[in-house]
């Protein structure tokens, strides 16, 4: 989780073919070369910046796994132990979640990225719904009247599992026009594993256990095409379109062994589940430089349409009475999101800046099912302002965002209106002129609106004795965030903070009132959760060719479901350590270890997880080609879950090959032709709403 912080070395001369001279007190000193060492990580107020060297032969997934305060696995990204992190590329959100987002980051070569900015608290200029912090990737410079392109193929193979991911990037400029395109395709045709579950009843007269053989093939595609036109030296207009989609099938054969008072009631189940979605979007923006200091007017518009569907079929044979039961369900949902954002960024004298603007977003969801249709509308209007300054050893920013939200659930007649203020303050003091030691204090209030998955009341059967159902009456979660960070010797960081959540939305397991043998998962607002944490980031040099980077987050979690209950307290630990070696002749190697202990959410738990991986890279053809080989999850650890209900506890283990040991082989190729200029991309104004919609695909 700690950035590698390798020094970036730059060579410079006074002019081509000439030496560099320094004259002082009649003494002539002849220098053939000047070497300047730059910091790889720069701390700047409420964020830190990772400067990615041009010879970085990793993908962005690997870079972020070693960044300060960031913890990642194959399905999530956490900053300081807090989920809900959003990823942006050139200020446009990547509209993916979970496994798809991590796969997307794996498809981006780090050589394409100029810098990475990480904010544990988003400022007032961004939506208040960015409660988990943001990671902004800024693309490297591109060619003028030329092209930049890259191709890559990544393959992962495990026991009864194969995944292929080809990706491509293209950027072409001709005169005032800049046209770019990117695409990625993930194909997992085979992923066959097993799942087992055991219920431990408080009573001795009942016992239940089940086992499944599971097949889960998967595919995902994404294609983006855009263009920018420089109208003149002060104005630019852009347009971008994107298409994306995925398909996931989960077929399983289950055997359930049930004993009630010594009588066997065993059954066999055949389950066929398929979910898919297709989405298209269009984004446009206009920028105008207002003065010589670089003040800017920005106008953005965005529209996206997404259609999703799921088909579920279950056939259950009761072996004890030879009764066959069939269950079938089809659901579909359409989403439409439109938004507009206007902002003005003033660059003022004496290192001062002022940002102000307004934003409007409209979301419509129409979920269709045989037993329940959900028609939901949401309107969000916002105005905001943020002031920042730099004076001597002090720098800081203060902002305020006013948001009005109106939601209309036309199916259940639930209408809500709210107007809220969201402040953001950041102050940094440097203890020395070189800013080797600094102290940063941040405070912000954020909101987490329920995503559409949580509000969908459609019942989805997941097994013979389990199902899940959403809750359309969920309320938003309000979060207060306090962080204090010490930066030592440029590179070491120690953060102490708290995330205080009110009306937090959590999944909750319950027994079915009509059938005590069945349980279901729904979503509820719980009174509160306070997470106090300490985060440490430390790179340790071990000679010229070895570096150990360590990142650790310890959390003291206090959970309270109802207002009259006591807080339940838990200790959480997230840690990541990477040993990197530069072996010469274009070879690099990394050994990585990551771990988290048992995690708690309401009455559900995720078991302790440890992961060890090893990767070797080789640069070829003057660095234009990279060959990668490695092993992930070397000791073949799998996921384990626990649900605690009043009458029993359920322990489940998922042994899917896609989560187990995998051999990785990759090849990438990069082409650059022409002179260098800054690479640009059309920004999006509907970033936050799209994230909530993307979570709908995780339901199945």
XYZ file of C-alpha atoms in Angstrom:
700
model
C 0.000 0.000 0.000
C 2.990 2.334 0.126
C 4.301 3.964 -3.036
C 7.723 2.788 -4.123
C 9.148 6.341 -3.911
C 12.028 5.519 -6.226
C 14.015 8.653 -7.049
C 13.447 9.980 -10.548
C 16.749 11.034 -12.160
C 16.842 13.711 -14.833
C 19.897 14.726 -16.866
C 20.247 18.205 -18.313
C 22.848 20.286 -20.157
C 22.990 24.004 -20.927
C 22.526 23.373 -24.620
C 23.128 20.539 -27.022
C 26.776 19.642 -27.442
C 28.068 22.119 -24.822
C 29.331 21.594 -21.252
C 27.757 23.357 -18.261
C 29.840 26.002 -16.394
C 29.579 27.588 -12.950
C 31.757 30.696 -12.309
C 32.391 31.895 -8.742
C 35.202 34.013 -7.293
C 37.424 33.700 -10.355
C 37.198 29.909 -10.168
C 36.065 27.938 -13.217
C 34.318 24.626 -12.476
C 33.655 22.306 -15.416
C 30.575 20.059 -15.113
C 29.851 17.536 -17.848
C 26.424 16.755 -16.450
C 24.001 17.922 -13.760
C 21.826 15.338 -12.010
C 18.625 16.497 -10.299
C 16.758 14.166 -7.952
C 12.980 14.668 -7.782
C 10.553 13.321 -5.207
C 8.329 10.543 -6.520
C 5.608 11.398 -4.005
C 4.739 15.008 -3.247
C 2.367 15.967 -0.437
C 0.280 19.021 -1.336
C -2.250 20.070 1.280
C -5.349 17.875 1.144
C -3.833 15.366 -1.301
C -0.643 13.646 -2.326
C 0.722 13.324 -5.844
C 2.553 10.310 -7.260
C 4.824 11.267 -10.168
C 5.047 8.164 -12.343
C 8.401 7.802 -14.158
C 8.392 7.187 -17.895
C 10.198 3.865 -17.439
C 7.613 2.447 -14.990
C 6.848 -0.995 -16.410
C 3.780 -1.811 -14.297
C 0.049 -1.387 -14.661
C -1.953 1.057 -12.545
C -3.390 -1.703 -10.378
C 0.134 -2.554 -9.223
C 1.107 1.095 -8.679
C -1.963 1.845 -6.557
C -1.526 -1.280 -4.426
C 1.709 0.287 -3.137
C 0.433 3.865 -2.736
C 0.223 5.367 0.790
C -3.047 4.644 2.571
C -4.505 2.501 -0.231
C -5.463 -1.144 0.279
C -6.752 -3.202 -2.647
C -7.911 -6.701 -3.406
C -9.538 -8.102 -6.530
C -12.916 -6.496 -5.752
C -12.439 -3.311 -3.748
C -10.296 -0.219 -3.151
C -9.973 1.315 0.327
C -8.327 4.565 1.447
C -7.393 4.572 5.143
C -9.615 1.522 5.617
C -12.699 3.230 4.119
C -14.531 1.866 1.068
C -16.462 3.732 -1.603
C -13.341 5.035 -3.373
C -13.935 6.525 -6.843
C -11.378 6.518 -9.673
C -11.123 9.328 -12.246
C -9.063 9.591 -15.429
C -8.420 13.237 -16.377
C -11.324 14.245 -14.074
C -13.761 11.813 -15.722
C -14.985 8.993 -13.487
C -14.437 5.406 -14.524
C -17.979 4.081 -14.340
C -17.066 0.632 -13.060
C -17.178 -1.080 -9.682
C -15.570 -4.005 -7.926
C -13.883 -6.615 -10.082
C -14.548 -4.648 -13.273
C -12.816 -1.538 -11.921
C -9.756 -3.499 -10.780
C -9.609 -5.204 -14.194
C -9.755 -1.782 -15.856
C -6.822 -0.518 -13.769
C -4.882 -3.622 -14.762
C -5.418 -2.663 -18.400
C -3.718 0.761 -18.034
C 0.091 0.750 -18.424
C 1.664 3.041 -15.841
C 3.791 4.546 -18.619
C 0.587 6.180 -19.935
C 0.067 8.038 -16.636
C 1.896 11.270 -15.837
C 0.765 11.604 -12.234
C -1.721 10.235 -9.700
C -3.523 12.443 -7.175
C -5.074 10.817 -4.104
C -7.558 12.667 -1.880
C -8.838 10.901 1.216
C -11.534 13.631 1.320
C -12.954 15.113 -1.867
C -13.164 18.922 -1.859
C -16.344 21.013 -2.160
C -15.984 21.253 -5.930
C -16.926 17.589 -6.262
C -20.160 15.820 -5.403
C -20.889 15.336 -1.705
C -21.533 11.662 -2.515
C -17.772 10.997 -2.823
C -17.552 9.797 0.762
C -14.707 7.298 0.289
C -12.102 9.575 -1.270
C -10.934 9.812 -4.865
C -8.007 8.672 -7.002
C -7.328 10.864 -10.072
C -5.125 9.565 -12.894
C -3.733 12.139 -15.331
C -2.538 10.843 -18.685
C 1.002 11.462 -19.907
C 1.848 13.803 -22.739
C 0.901 12.786 -26.246
C 2.117 13.462 -29.768
C 1.538 16.494 -31.975
C 0.674 15.615 -35.567
C 1.452 12.010 -34.754
C 0.160 9.127 -32.717
C 0.610 7.260 -29.488
C -0.624 3.690 -29.149
C -0.298 0.667 -26.916
C -1.452 -2.940 -27.080
C -1.425 -5.509 -24.300
C -2.579 -9.036 -23.579
C -2.854 -10.366 -20.048
C -3.614 -14.022 -19.290
C -4.300 -15.648 -15.930
C -4.610 -19.402 -15.506
C -5.608 -21.393 -12.465
C -7.074 -24.777 -11.679
C -10.120 -24.999 -13.999
C -10.011 -21.250 -14.714
C -8.767 -19.098 -17.599
C -9.013 -15.337 -18.096
C -7.849 -13.281 -21.072
C -7.771 -9.487 -21.194
C -6.654 -7.740 -24.401
C -6.540 -3.935 -24.290
C -5.704 -1.171 -26.754
C -5.125 2.604 -26.588
C -4.827 5.023 -29.521
C -4.271 8.788 -29.511
C -3.886 10.783 -32.760
C -3.419 14.519 -33.258
C -3.563 16.504 -36.505
C -3.517 20.280 -36.362
C -6.258 21.484 -34.003
C -7.892 18.050 -33.817
C -7.166 15.361 -31.257
C -8.913 11.975 -31.646
C -8.483 9.115 -29.188
C -9.918 5.654 -28.582
C -9.491 2.859 -26.070
C -10.947 -0.576 -25.631
C -10.720 -3.579 -23.340
C -12.269 -7.025 -23.335
C -12.249 -9.463 -20.431
C -13.143 -13.077 -21.143
C -13.344 -15.780 -18.491
C -14.840 -18.772 -20.325
C -14.001 -21.237 -17.547
C -14.263 -20.833 -13.784
C -15.381 -24.055 -12.104
C -15.190 -24.395 -8.348
C -16.987 -25.476 -5.200
C -18.852 -23.881 -2.318
C -19.757 -25.368 1.034
C -21.946 -24.141 3.877
C -22.654 -25.424 7.391
C -25.331 -24.193 9.809
C -24.536 -24.529 13.499
C -27.903 -24.501 15.304
C -28.208 -23.592 18.960
C -30.551 -26.602 19.308
C -29.289 -30.204 18.994
C -32.348 -31.548 17.157
C -31.624 -29.828 13.831
C -28.587 -29.824 11.529
C -27.975 -28.555 8.000
C -25.069 -28.504 5.561
C -24.785 -28.090 1.816
C -22.214 -28.360 -0.962
C -22.236 -26.967 -4.493
C -20.403 -27.426 -7.760
C -20.302 -23.975 -9.356
C -19.502 -22.748 -12.860
C -19.251 -18.976 -13.370
C -18.165 -17.835 -16.863
C -17.925 -14.097 -17.376
C -17.216 -11.489 -20.044
C -16.992 -7.695 -20.119
C -16.293 -5.192 -22.888
C -15.630 -1.459 -23.046
C -15.039 0.820 -26.053
C -14.523 4.573 -25.880
C -14.053 7.056 -28.752
C -13.632 10.811 -28.368
C -12.264 13.975 -29.885
C -11.113 17.467 -28.908
C -11.001 20.621 -31.045
C -8.870 23.641 -30.153
C -11.079 26.468 -31.421
C -8.305 28.980 -30.704
C -5.593 29.479 -28.096
C -8.163 30.041 -25.323
C -11.101 27.772 -26.216
C -11.587 24.026 -26.544
C -14.597 21.784 -27.125
C -14.766 18.014 -26.730
C -17.082 15.064 -27.320
C -16.779 11.449 -26.160
C -18.941 8.339 -26.499
C -18.587 5.040 -24.695
C -20.165 1.591 -24.901
C -19.825 -1.045 -22.207
C -21.472 -4.275 -21.178
C -21.043 -7.532 -19.320
C -22.544 -10.983 -18.973
C -22.258 -13.297 -15.983
C -23.635 -16.812 -15.653
C -23.690 -18.808 -12.445
C -24.713 -22.436 -12.786
C -24.589 -24.714 -9.778
C -25.627 -28.165 -8.623
C -26.257 -28.348 -4.884
C -26.824 -31.114 -2.353
C -28.421 -30.080 0.955
C -28.403 -32.426 3.946
C -31.077 -31.465 6.489
C -31.920 -33.380 9.661
C -34.848 -32.422 11.921
C -35.270 -34.471 15.114
C -33.345 -37.309 13.472
C -35.470 -37.316 10.283
C -33.584 -36.688 7.032
C -34.990 -34.113 4.604
C -32.274 -34.003 1.965
C -32.638 -32.300 -1.409
C -30.833 -31.643 -4.688
C -30.940 -28.310 -6.478
C -30.136 -27.214 -10.011
C -29.667 -23.437 -10.265
C -29.239 -21.374 -13.447
C -28.622 -17.651 -13.040
C -27.698 -15.174 -15.768
C -27.345 -11.394 -15.581
C -26.191 -8.934 -18.206
C -26.198 -5.251 -19.049
C -25.396 -2.914 -21.933
C -24.786 0.807 -21.592
C -24.057 3.747 -23.851
C -23.037 7.265 -22.912
C -22.131 10.606 -24.447
C -20.206 13.416 -22.740
C -19.303 16.890 -23.945
C -17.422 19.835 -22.483
C -16.335 23.364 -23.290
C -13.353 25.183 -21.748
C -12.291 28.805 -22.038
C -9.201 30.449 -20.542
C -10.239 33.771 -18.996
C -6.954 35.554 -18.230
C -3.172 35.342 -18.356
C -3.007 33.647 -14.939
C -4.919 30.641 -16.286
C -8.387 31.233 -14.850
C -10.869 28.957 -16.590
C -14.559 28.598 -17.407
C -15.762 25.015 -17.785
C -19.136 23.692 -18.992
C -19.862 19.942 -18.982
C -22.835 17.831 -20.041
C -23.417 14.095 -19.813
C -26.061 11.492 -20.636
C -26.046 7.724 -20.133
C -28.580 4.969 -20.771
C -28.227 1.483 -19.352
C -30.375 -1.622 -19.772
C -29.914 -4.673 -17.574
C -31.702 -7.986 -17.225
C -31.522 -11.187 -15.232
C -32.968 -14.646 -15.719
C -33.112 -17.108 -12.849
C -34.288 -20.720 -12.933
C -34.234 -23.200 -10.040
C -35.222 -26.850 -9.949
C -35.282 -28.513 -6.513
C -35.903 -32.225 -5.882
C -36.806 -33.192 -2.312
C -35.211 -36.620 -1.891
C -37.197 -37.518 1.224
C -40.643 -37.238 -0.427
C -39.709 -37.158 -4.137
C -41.371 -33.760 -4.722
C -39.974 -31.634 -7.551
C -40.273 -27.824 -7.356
C -39.426 -25.346 -10.132
C -38.933 -21.598 -9.785
C -38.339 -19.069 -12.570
C -37.939 -15.296 -12.544
C -37.091 -12.607 -15.098
C -36.312 -8.997 -14.233
C -35.162 -6.024 -16.285
C -34.244 -2.439 -15.511
C -33.631 0.733 -17.509
C -31.589 3.666 -16.225
C -31.284 7.190 -17.614
C -28.923 9.795 -16.172
C -28.497 13.371 -17.426
C -26.351 16.066 -15.836
C -24.816 19.493 -16.417
C -22.019 21.297 -14.564
C -20.805 24.916 -14.918
C -17.765 26.151 -12.975
C -15.313 29.064 -12.918
C -11.803 28.621 -11.520
C -10.157 31.975 -10.678
C -6.389 32.070 -10.202
C -5.804 35.135 -8.029
C -2.656 37.057 -7.063
C -0.475 35.983 -4.126
C -1.003 32.207 -4.649
C -4.745 32.337 -4.065
C -7.488 30.495 -5.957
C -11.287 30.584 -5.969
C -13.526 27.918 -7.495
C -17.307 28.326 -7.748
C -20.045 26.738 -9.804
C -23.298 24.810 -9.985
C -24.499 21.373 -10.983
C -27.777 19.587 -11.768
C -28.350 15.847 -12.209
C -31.460 13.817 -13.011
C -31.738 10.040 -12.612
C -34.591 7.762 -13.669
C -34.834 4.048 -12.895
C -37.567 1.731 -14.157
C -37.232 -1.794 -12.780
C -39.632 -4.357 -14.229
C -40.521 -7.685 -12.628
C -43.539 -9.976 -12.651
C -44.403 -9.288 -8.998
C -43.073 -5.765 -8.514
C -42.234 -2.754 -10.697
C -40.113 0.087 -9.311
C -40.238 3.550 -10.888
C -37.798 5.933 -9.217
C -36.820 9.545 -10.035
C -34.066 11.611 -8.417
C -33.170 15.300 -8.831
C -29.989 16.818 -7.341
C -29.096 20.504 -7.625
C -25.920 21.976 -6.139
C -23.962 25.221 -5.863
C -20.461 25.328 -4.407
C -17.436 27.515 -3.705
C -13.879 26.682 -2.608
C -11.088 29.098 -1.619
C -7.426 28.058 -1.325
C -4.248 29.907 -0.361
C -0.499 29.505 0.147
C 1.358 31.827 2.523
C 4.840 30.981 3.769
C 4.746 27.691 5.623
C 0.945 27.652 5.651
C -1.415 26.498 2.945
C -5.022 25.477 3.072
C -8.468 25.462 1.553
C -12.035 25.949 2.725
C -15.157 25.149 0.759
C -18.907 24.829 1.113
C -21.348 22.890 -1.024
C -25.147 23.313 -0.906
C -27.124 20.381 -2.328
C -30.877 19.957 -2.672
C -32.126 16.422 -3.326
C -35.649 15.409 -4.330
C -36.504 11.711 -4.755
C -39.766 10.248 -6.044
C -40.546 6.559 -5.621
C -43.698 6.418 -7.732
C -44.292 2.738 -6.963
C -44.416 2.932 -3.162
C -45.386 6.608 -2.925
C -42.209 7.504 -0.995
C -41.248 11.126 -1.704
C -38.330 12.848 0.029
C -36.825 16.349 -0.113
C -33.670 17.479 1.656
C -31.328 20.469 1.574
C -27.891 20.046 3.135
C -24.624 21.936 3.545
C -21.348 20.046 3.109
C -18.239 21.867 4.410
C -14.638 20.946 3.635
C -11.561 22.394 5.400
C -7.881 21.532 4.989
C -4.912 23.267 6.681
C -1.233 22.315 6.317
C 1.798 23.651 8.206
C 5.412 22.989 7.163
C 7.954 22.778 10.003
C 10.877 23.691 7.727
C 11.476 25.650 4.538
C 12.109 22.499 2.488
C 8.806 21.011 3.686
C 10.387 17.764 4.781
C 8.144 17.706 7.869
C 4.494 18.790 7.576
C 1.262 18.451 9.507
C -2.122 18.394 7.744
C -5.578 18.665 9.357
C -8.759 17.906 7.375
C -12.469 17.906 8.099
C -15.389 17.234 5.761
C -19.013 16.185 5.841
C -20.173 13.779 3.137
C -23.250 11.787 2.185
C -23.693 8.278 0.798
C -26.950 7.863 -1.092
C -28.273 4.286 -1.379
C -27.390 2.725 -4.699
C -30.135 1.230 -6.807
C -29.257 -2.354 -5.902
C -30.063 -1.709 -2.243
C -33.442 -0.103 -3.038
C -34.681 -2.733 -5.507
C -37.535 -4.669 -3.789
C -37.436 -7.565 -6.263
C -36.866 -10.899 -4.512
C -33.999 -12.953 -5.935
C -33.706 -16.585 -4.846
C -30.060 -17.573 -4.357
C -30.562 -21.135 -3.087
C -33.279 -23.410 -1.711
C -33.158 -21.793 1.729
C -31.813 -18.296 0.940
C -32.813 -15.199 -1.014
C -32.127 -11.457 -1.128
C -34.420 -8.433 -1.402
C -33.843 -4.657 -1.448
C -35.405 -1.932 0.667
C -36.972 1.095 -1.108
C -37.267 3.007 2.212
C -33.537 3.455 2.759
C -32.285 6.860 3.891
C -28.937 8.472 2.980
C -25.915 7.996 5.231
C -24.238 11.154 6.570
C -20.520 10.976 7.365
C -18.264 13.296 9.382
C -14.545 12.806 8.604
C -11.619 14.060 10.754
C -8.003 13.328 9.672
C -4.643 14.477 11.095
C -1.563 13.505 9.046
C 2.139 13.867 9.834
C 4.548 13.785 6.873
C 8.141 13.010 7.905
C 11.273 13.295 5.747
C 9.122 13.688 2.617
C 8.211 10.013 2.484
C 6.883 8.653 5.789
C 3.268 9.361 6.768
C 1.275 8.752 9.930
C -2.477 9.490 9.895
C -4.901 9.440 12.816
C -8.571 9.934 12.051
C -12.225 9.055 12.468
C -15.152 8.402 10.137
C -18.425 8.945 12.004
C -21.444 7.520 10.147
C -25.105 8.272 10.872
C -27.905 6.084 9.428
C -25.315 3.874 7.764
C -26.701 1.413 5.193
C -25.658 -2.176 5.887
C -26.656 -5.599 4.548
C -28.497 -7.548 7.235
C -29.421 -11.236 7.372
C -32.757 -12.331 8.838
C -34.788 -15.496 9.221
C -37.923 -15.742 7.103
C -40.966 -15.348 9.365
C -43.019 -17.807 7.273
C -40.268 -20.408 6.854
C -37.730 -20.521 9.722
C -35.443 -22.756 7.648
C -34.942 -19.917 5.145
C -32.957 -16.740 5.642
C -32.645 -13.654 3.479
C -30.355 -10.650 3.058
C -31.832 -7.157 2.956
C -30.463 -3.637 3.490
C -31.186 -1.450 6.507
C -30.264 1.896 8.028
C -28.369 1.346 11.268
C -28.078 4.067 13.876
C -24.347 4.636 13.620
C -20.818 3.399 13.089
C -17.630 5.158 14.222
C -14.317 4.014 12.771
C -11.175 5.337 14.479
C -8.007 4.487 12.604
C -4.226 4.850 12.491
C -2.496 4.554 9.097
C 1.274 4.212 8.654
C 3.199 4.350 5.383
C 6.954 3.691 5.302
C 9.415 2.919 2.475
C 12.671 1.279 3.605
C 15.739 1.281 1.347
C 17.891 -1.847 1.551
C 20.841 -0.924 -0.619
C 20.702 0.517 -4.135
C 18.621 -2.241 -5.715
C 16.203 -3.315 -2.966
C 13.290 -1.460 -1.409
C 10.730 -2.667 1.124
C 7.496 -0.662 1.228
C 5.078 -1.175 4.101
C 1.559 0.168 4.527
C -0.591 -0.608 7.565
C -4.027 0.563 8.725
C -5.449 -0.303 12.129
C -9.137 0.423 12.778
C -11.144 0.416 15.994
C -14.721 -0.074 14.798
C -17.782 0.799 16.901
C -21.140 -0.436 15.528
C -24.615 0.331 16.890
C -27.706 -1.011 15.123
C -30.385 0.759 17.178
C -30.286 3.903 19.273
C -30.943 2.094 22.577
C -28.210 -0.519 22.072
C -24.598 -0.462 23.190
C -21.806 -0.186 20.658
C -20.156 -3.415 19.515
C -16.403 -2.913 19.154
C -14.035 -4.697 16.759
C -10.394 -4.334 15.740
C -9.552 -4.381 12.023
C -6.115 -4.578 10.400
C -5.167 -4.021 6.760
C -1.515 -4.420 5.768
C 0.539 -4.667 2.615
C 4.290 -5.118 2.155
C 6.226 -5.218 -1.117
C 9.884 -6.093 -1.632
C 11.051 -4.715 -4.988
C 14.354 -5.627 -6.640
C 16.032 -4.095 -9.680
C 18.259 -6.823 -11.109
C 19.757 -5.088 -14.134
C 19.467 -5.801 -17.856
C 15.816 -4.763 -17.821
C 14.756 -7.273 -15.142
C 12.639 -6.264 -12.138
C 11.040 -8.493 -9.508
C 8.516 -7.970 -6.718
C 7.373 -10.084 -3.792
C 4.093 -8.868 -2.265
C 2.251 -9.836 0.908
C -1.185 -8.501 1.916
C -3.474 -9.374 4.800
C -6.663 -8.327 6.538
C -8.132 -9.864 9.668
C -11.790 -10.752 10.248
C -14.096 -7.921 9.134
C -17.537 -7.151 10.549
C -20.659 -5.588 9.065
C -23.891 -5.926 11.058
C -24.400 -9.656 11.699
C -22.132 -10.752 8.836
C -18.390 -11.381 8.866
C -15.626 -11.887 6.304
C -12.838 -14.230 7.365
C -9.151 -13.406 7.673
C -7.368 -13.298 4.320
C -3.658 -13.547 3.482
C -2.176 -13.311 0.017
C 1.359 -13.759 -1.325
C 2.322 -12.960 -4.907
C 5.489 -12.847 -7.000
C 6.082 -11.004 -10.284
C 9.038 -10.723 -12.692
C 9.226 -8.184 -15.537
C 11.588 -7.851 -18.481
C 11.931 -4.781 -20.696
C 12.723 -5.359 -24.364
C 13.300 -3.242 -27.483
C 14.447 -0.105 -25.633
C 11.589 -0.319 -23.171
C 8.807 -0.404 -25.759
C 7.915 -4.022 -24.960
C 7.323 -5.495 -21.513
C 7.007 -9.190 -20.682
C 5.461 -10.116 -17.315
C 5.281 -13.461 -15.519
C 4.198 -14.231 -11.994
C 2.075 -16.115 -9.490
C -0.877 -14.619 -7.588
C -2.245 -16.029 -4.316
C 0.689 -18.390 -4.057
C -0.707 -20.373 -1.094
C -4.184 -20.747 -2.633
C -6.244 -18.979 0.051
C -10.021 -18.702 -0.436
C -12.827 -16.538 0.897
C -14.773 -17.459 4.026
C -17.941 -15.859 5.393
C -20.035 -16.096 8.560
C -23.610 -15.000 9.332
C -24.805 -14.935 12.951
C -28.586 -15.210 13.512
C -30.486 -15.737 16.791
C -31.042 -19.481 16.244
C -27.956 -20.501 14.255
C -24.620 -19.449 12.754
C -23.759 -20.168 9.112
C -20.169 -20.671 7.907
C -19.557 -20.573 4.154
C -16.424 -21.128 2.084
C -16.152 -20.224 -1.608
C -13.431 -22.097 -3.492
C -13.618 -20.450 -6.912
C -10.446 -20.760 -9.030
C -10.684 -17.082 -10.016
C -9.996 -16.251 -6.351
C -7.309 -18.909 -5.859
C -3.771 -19.479 -7.120
C -3.196 -18.122 -10.626
C -0.266 -18.004 -13.012
C -0.017 -14.694 -14.831
C 1.621 -14.057 -18.205
C 1.445 -10.686 -19.936
C 2.840 -8.851 -22.942
C 2.536 -5.145 -23.784
C 3.782 -2.994 -26.664
C 3.970 0.809 -26.836
C 4.362 3.076 -29.890
C 5.104 6.827 -29.854
C 5.587 8.961 -32.951
C 5.822 12.741 -33.088
C 6.568 15.561 -30.668
C 5.177 15.699 -27.161
C 2.149 17.632 -25.950
C -0.216 17.214 -23.059
C -2.730 14.416 -23.473
C -6.337 15.446 -22.903
C -9.694 13.807 -22.511
C -13.339 14.878 -22.383
C -14.555 15.269 -18.803
C -17.878 13.989 -17.487
C -20.423 15.703 -15.223
C -22.452 12.601 -14.198
C -19.637 10.701 -12.533
C -21.168 10.093 -9.111
C -24.632 9.002 -10.300
C -23.110 6.460 -12.682
C -21.286 4.753 -9.832
C -24.533 4.026 -7.958
C -26.043 2.592 -11.132
C -23.018 0.352 -11.771
C -23.543 -1.374 -8.417
C -26.746 -2.901 -9.793
C -24.637 -5.387 -11.776
C -23.136 -6.759 -8.545
C -26.478 -8.144 -7.364
C -26.124 -11.498 -9.026
